[in-house]
Amino acid sequence: MLRQRFNRTCLSPLDLAVCERVFNQVCADEQLDPLDPAAEILAVMVVAIFRNAHTSERELLEAVRSLRQKATGAAQ
């Protein structure tokens, strides 16, 4: 069952696992080294989007990809 998350300061181990899988998938998609400083920005983005009620892994991955595509398009 999906739960809404608003202004939570702590994430459960299951929440962290979802965020980690999305982070790893985006790093793999973009060939980004998880230890690169840009990956830290990605990690912050993943958690922030997760906290804004994207509770399923699929939703979270889609939201992160969409936001990163918009950011790269705007930078070009």
Short mmCIF file of C-alpha atoms in Angstrom, two decimals:
data_model
loop_
_atom_site.label_atom_id
_atom_site.label_comp_id
_atom_site.label_asym_id
_atom_site.label_seq_id
_atom_site.Cartn_x
_atom_site.Cartn_y
_atom_site.Cartn_z
CA MET A 1 0.00 0.00 0.00
CA LEU A 2 1.30 3.45 -0.86
CA ARG A 3 1.76 6.01 1.87
CA GLN A 4 1.94 9.76 1.49
CA ARG A 5 5.00 11.52 2.85
CA PHE A 6 4.98 15.16 3.82
CA ASN A 7 7.85 16.92 5.61
CA ARG A 8 9.30 13.70 6.97
CA THR A 9 12.77 13.98 8.39
CA CYS A 10 13.44 10.25 8.61
CA LEU A 11 13.07 7.63 5.93
CA SER A 12 12.43 3.98 6.70
CA PRO A 13 14.81 1.29 5.42
CA LEU A 14 12.22 0.46 2.73
CA ASP A 15 12.03 4.13 1.70
CA LEU A 16 15.81 4.32 1.49
CA ALA A 17 15.91 1.14 -0.59
CA VAL A 18 13.49 2.66 -3.12
CA CYS A 19 15.56 5.85 -3.30
CA GLU A 20 18.77 3.86 -3.68
CA ARG A 21 17.41 1.75 -6.54
CA VAL A 22 16.23 4.87 -8.38
CA PHE A 23 19.57 6.61 -7.74
CA ASN A 24 21.48 3.57 -9.05
CA GLN A 25 19.25 3.29 -12.13
CA VAL A 26 19.68 6.95 -13.07
CA CYS A 27 23.45 6.72 -12.50
CA ALA A 28 23.55 3.69 -14.81
CA ASP A 29 21.34 5.38 -17.42
CA GLU A 30 23.51 8.50 -17.45
CA GLN A 31 26.82 6.68 -16.95
CA LEU A 32 27.36 8.76 -13.83
CA ASP A 33 29.89 7.63 -11.23
CA PRO A 34 27.98 7.34 -7.92
CA LEU A 35 30.98 8.92 -6.18
CA ASP A 36 31.04 11.95 -8.49
CA PRO A 37 29.93 15.28 -6.94
CA ALA A 38 27.13 15.44 -9.54
CA ALA A 39 25.81 12.18 -8.10
CA GLU A 40 25.42 13.87 -4.72
CA ILE A 41 23.12 16.41 -6.35
CA LEU A 42 21.19 13.53 -7.91
CA ALA A 43 20.84 11.82 -4.52
CA VAL A 44 19.45 15.00 -2.95
CA MET A 45 17.02 15.31 -5.85
CA VAL A 46 15.83 11.71 -5.50
CA VAL A 47 15.11 12.10 -1.78
CA ALA A 48 13.42 15.49 -2.25
CA ILE A 49 11.12 14.14 -4.96
CA PHE A 50 10.40 11.04 -2.86
CA ARG A 51 9.39 13.22 0.08
CA ASN A 52 6.98 15.12 -2.15
CA ALA A 53 4.69 12.08 -2.32
CA HIS A 54 6.17 10.09 -5.22
CA THR A 55 5.74 6.92 -3.24
CA SER A 56 6.15 4.23 -5.85
CA GLU A 57 9.50 3.37 -7.36
CA ARG A 58 8.11 3.77 -10.88
CA GLU A 59 6.68 7.23 -10.13
CA LEU A 60 9.90 8.32 -8.50
CA LEU A 61 12.06 7.13 -11.39
CA GLU A 62 9.81 8.85 -13.93
CA ALA A 63 9.80 12.11 -11.94
CA VAL A 64 13.60 12.13 -11.53
CA ARG A 65 14.18 11.35 -15.22
CA SER A 66 11.71 14.05 -16.27
CA LEU A 67 13.27 16.70 -14.04
CA ARG A 68 16.80 15.82 -15.19
CA GLN A 69 15.75 15.95 -18.85
CA LYS A 70 14.22 19.39 -18.30
CA ALA A 71 17.39 20.55 -16.53
CA THR A 72 19.64 19.29 -19.33
CA GLY A 73 17.42 20.79 -21.99
CA ALA A 74 17.48 24.16 -20.26
CA ALA A 75 21.27 24.04 -19.91
CA GLN A 76 21.83 23.56 -23.64
#
